[in-house]
Coordinates of N, CA and C in Angstrom, one line a residue:
X1 N 100.3 103.9 87.1 CA 101.5 104.1 86.3 C 102.1 105.5 86.5
X2 N 101.2 106.4 86.8 CA 101.7 107.8 87.0 C 102.7 107.8 88.1
X3 N 102.4 107.0 89.2 CA 103.3 107.0 90.3 C 104.7 106.4 89.9
X4 N 104.7 105.5 89.0 CA 106.0 104.9 88.6 C 106.9 106.0 87.9
X5 N 106.2 106.8 87.1 CA 106.9 107.8 86.4 C 107.3 108.9 87.4
X6 N 106.5 109.2 88.3 CA 106.8 110.3 89.3 C 107.9 109.8 90.2
X7 N 108.0 108.5 90.5 CA 109.1 108.0 91.3 C 110.4 108.1 90.6
X8 N 110.4 108.2 89.3 CA 111.6 108.4 88.5 C 112.0 109.8 88.2
X9 N 111.2 110.7 88.8 CA 111.5 112.2 88.7 C 110.7 113.0 87.7
X10 N 109.6 112.4 87.2 CA 108.8 113.1 86.2 C 107.9 114.0 87.0
X11 N 108.1 115.3 87.0 CA 107.4 116.3 87.7 C 105.9 116.4 87.3
X12 N 105.6 116.3 86.0 CA 104.3 116.3 85.6 C 103.5 115.2 86.1
X13 N 104.1 114.0 86.1 CA 103.4 112.8 86.6 C 103.2 112.9 88.1
X14 N 104.1 113.6 88.8 CA 103.9 113.8 90.3 C 102.7 114.7 90.5
X15 N 102.5 115.7 89.7 CA 101.4 116.6 89.9 C 100.1 115.9 89.6
X16 N 100.1 115.0 88.5 CA 98.9 114.3 88.2 C 98.6 113.3 89.3
X17 N 99.6 112.6 89.8 CA 99.4 111.6 90.9 C 98.8 112.3 92.1
X18 N 99.3 113.5 92.5 CA 98.7 114.2 93.6 C 97.3 114.7 93.3
X19 N 97.0 115.1 92.1 CA 95.6 115.5 91.8 C 94.7 114.3 91.9
X20 N 95.1 113.1 91.4 CA 94.2 111.9 91.4 C 94.0 111.5 92.9
X21 N 95.1 111.6 93.7 CA 95.0 111.2 95.1 C 94.0 112.0 95.9
X22 N 93.9 113.3 95.5 CA 92.9 114.2 96.2 C 91.5 113.7 95.9
X23 N 91.3 113.1 94.8 CA 89.9 112.8 94.3 C 89.5 111.4 94.8
X24 N 90.4 110.6 95.3 CA 90.1 109.2 95.7 C 89.6 109.2 97.2
X25 N 88.7 108.3 97.5 CA 88.4 108.0 98.9 C 89.5 107.2 99.5
X26 N 89.6 107.2 100.8 CA 90.8 106.5 101.5 C 91.0 105.1 101.1
X27 N 89.9 104.3 100.9 CA 90.0 102.9 100.6 C 90.6 102.8 99.2
X28 N 90.1 103.6 98.2 CA 90.6 103.5 96.8 C 92.0 103.9 96.8
X29 N 92.4 104.9 97.5 CA 93.8 105.4 97.6 C 94.7 104.3 98.1
X30 N 94.3 103.6 99.2 CA 95.1 102.6 99.7 C 95.2 101.4 98.7
X31 N 94.2 101.1 98.0 CA 94.2 100.0 97.0 C 95.2 100.4 95.9
X32 N 95.1 101.7 95.5 CA 96.0 102.1 94.4 C 97.5 102.1 94.8
X33 N 97.8 102.5 96.1 CA 99.1 102.4 96.6 C 99.6 101.0 96.7
X34 N 98.8 100.1 97.1 CA 99.1 98.7 97.2 C 99.4 98.1 95.8
X35 N 98.6 98.5 94.8 CA 98.8 98.0 93.4 C 100.2 98.5 92.9
X36 N 100.6 99.7 93.2 CA 101.9 100.2 92.8 C 103.0 99.5 93.5
X37 N 102.9 99.3 94.8 CA 103.9 98.6 95.6 C 104.1 97.1 95.1
X38 N 103.1 96.5 94.6 CA 103.2 95.1 94.2 C 103.4 94.9 92.7
X39 N 103.4 96.0 92.0 CA 103.5 95.9 90.5 C 104.9 95.4 90.1
X40 N 104.9 94.4 89.2 CA 106.1 93.9 88.5 C 105.8 93.7 87.0
X41 N 106.6 94.3 86.2 CA 106.3 94.2 84.8 C 106.6 92.8 84.3
X42 N 105.9 92.4 83.3 CA 106.1 91.1 82.7 C 107.2 91.2 81.6
X43 N 108.1 90.2 81.5 CA 109.1 90.3 80.5 C 108.4 90.2 79.1
X44 N 109.0 90.8 78.1 CA 108.4 90.7 76.7 C 108.5 89.3 76.2
X45 N 107.5 88.9 75.4 CA 107.5 87.6 74.8 C 108.6 87.4 73.9
X46 N 109.3 86.2 74.0 CA 110.4 85.9 73.1 C 110.1 86.0 71.6
X47 N 108.9 85.7 71.2 CA 108.5 85.8 69.8 C 108.6 87.2 69.3
X48 N 108.5 88.2 70.2 CA 108.5 89.6 69.8 C 110.0 90.1 69.7
X49 N 110.9 89.4 70.4 CA 112.3 89.8 70.4 C 113.1 89.0 69.4
X50 N 112.9 87.7 69.3 CA 113.6 86.9 68.4 C 112.8 86.6 67.1
X51 N 112.9 87.5 66.2 CA 112.1 87.3 64.9 C 113.0 86.6 63.9
X52 N 112.3 85.6 63.3 CA 113.1 84.7 62.3 C 113.4 85.6 61.1
X53 N 114.6 85.4 60.5 CA 115.0 86.1 59.3 C 114.2 85.6 58.2
X54 N 113.6 86.5 57.4 CA 112.8 86.1 56.2 C 113.7 85.4 55.2
X55 N 113.1 84.6 54.3 CA 113.8 84.0 53.2 C 114.5 85.0 52.4
X56 N 115.8 84.9 52.1 CA 116.5 85.8 51.3 C 117.1 87.0 52.1
X57 N 116.9 87.0 53.4 CA 117.5 88.0 54.3 C 116.6 89.3 54.4
X58 N 117.0 90.1 55.3 CA 116.2 91.3 55.5 C 116.2 92.3 54.4
X59 N 117.3 92.5 53.7 CA 117.4 93.5 52.6 C 116.6 93.1 51.3
X60 N 116.4 91.8 51.2 CA 115.7 91.4 49.9 C 114.3 90.8 50.2
X61 N 113.8 91.1 51.4 CA 112.5 90.6 51.7 C 111.5 91.4 50.9
X62 N 110.4 90.8 50.4 CA 109.4 91.5 49.5 C 108.7 92.5 50.4
X63 N 108.4 93.7 49.8 CA 107.6 94.7 50.5 C 106.2 94.5 50.2
X64 N 105.4 94.5 51.3 CA 104.0 94.3 51.2 C 103.3 95.6 50.7
X65 N 102.4 95.5 49.8 CA 101.7 96.6 49.3 C 100.7 97.1 50.4
X66 N 100.6 98.4 50.5 CA 99.7 99.0 51.5 C 98.2 98.8 51.0
X67 N 97.4 98.6 51.9 CA 95.9 98.4 51.6 C 95.4 99.7 51.0
X68 N 94.6 99.6 50.0 CA 94.1 100.8 49.3 C 93.2 101.6 50.3
X69 N 93.4 102.9 50.2 CA 92.6 103.8 51.1 C 91.2 104.0 50.6
X70 N 90.3 104.1 51.5 CA 88.9 104.4 51.1 C 88.8 105.8 50.5
X71 N 87.9 105.9 49.5 CA 87.7 107.2 48.9 C 87.2 108.2 49.9
X72 N 87.7 109.5 49.9 CA 87.3 110.5 50.8 C 85.8 110.9 50.5
X73 N 85.1 111.2 51.6 CA 83.7 111.6 51.5 C 83.7 113.1 51.1
X74 N 82.8 113.5 50.2 CA 82.8 114.9 49.8 C 82.3 115.7 51.0
X75 N 82.9 116.9 51.1 CA 82.6 117.8 52.2 C 81.5 118.8 51.7
X76 N 80.3 118.8 52.5 CA 79.3 119.7 52.1 C 79.7 121.1 52.2
X77 N 79.1 121.9 51.3 CA 79.4 123.4 51.3 C 78.8 124.0 52.5
X78 N 79.5 125.0 53.1 CA 79.0 125.6 54.3 C 78.0 126.7 53.9
X79 N 77.0 126.7 54.7 CA 75.9 127.7 54.5 C 76.2 128.9 55.3
X80 N 75.9 130.1 54.8 CA 76.0 131.3 55.5 C 74.7 131.8 56.0
X81 N 74.6 132.7 56.9 CA 73.4 133.2 57.4 C 72.5 133.8 56.3
X82 N 73.1 134.4 55.3 CA 72.4 135.1 54.2 C 71.7 134.0 53.3
X83 N 72.2 132.8 53.3 CA 71.7 131.8 52.4 C 70.4 131.2 53.0
X84 N 70.0 131.5 54.2 CA 68.8 130.9 54.8 C 67.6 131.7 54.5

């Protein structure tokens, strides 16, 4: 995916791509290049795009209460060299 960002002009991604390419053996580099050339993104699922309006509309939908947070663990006191 770094190659995809580099192809769109992301300089940092291009540096990372080149660094990774130096570390790969020729067979792995060829496989990675082929994967990039044949990559096609999947369209998003319709259920994630077309969300049904809740009963009563969006502005009057009930707000779900957040789950209670676990109690924080006590932090032990730090010991100094003189305390040993």
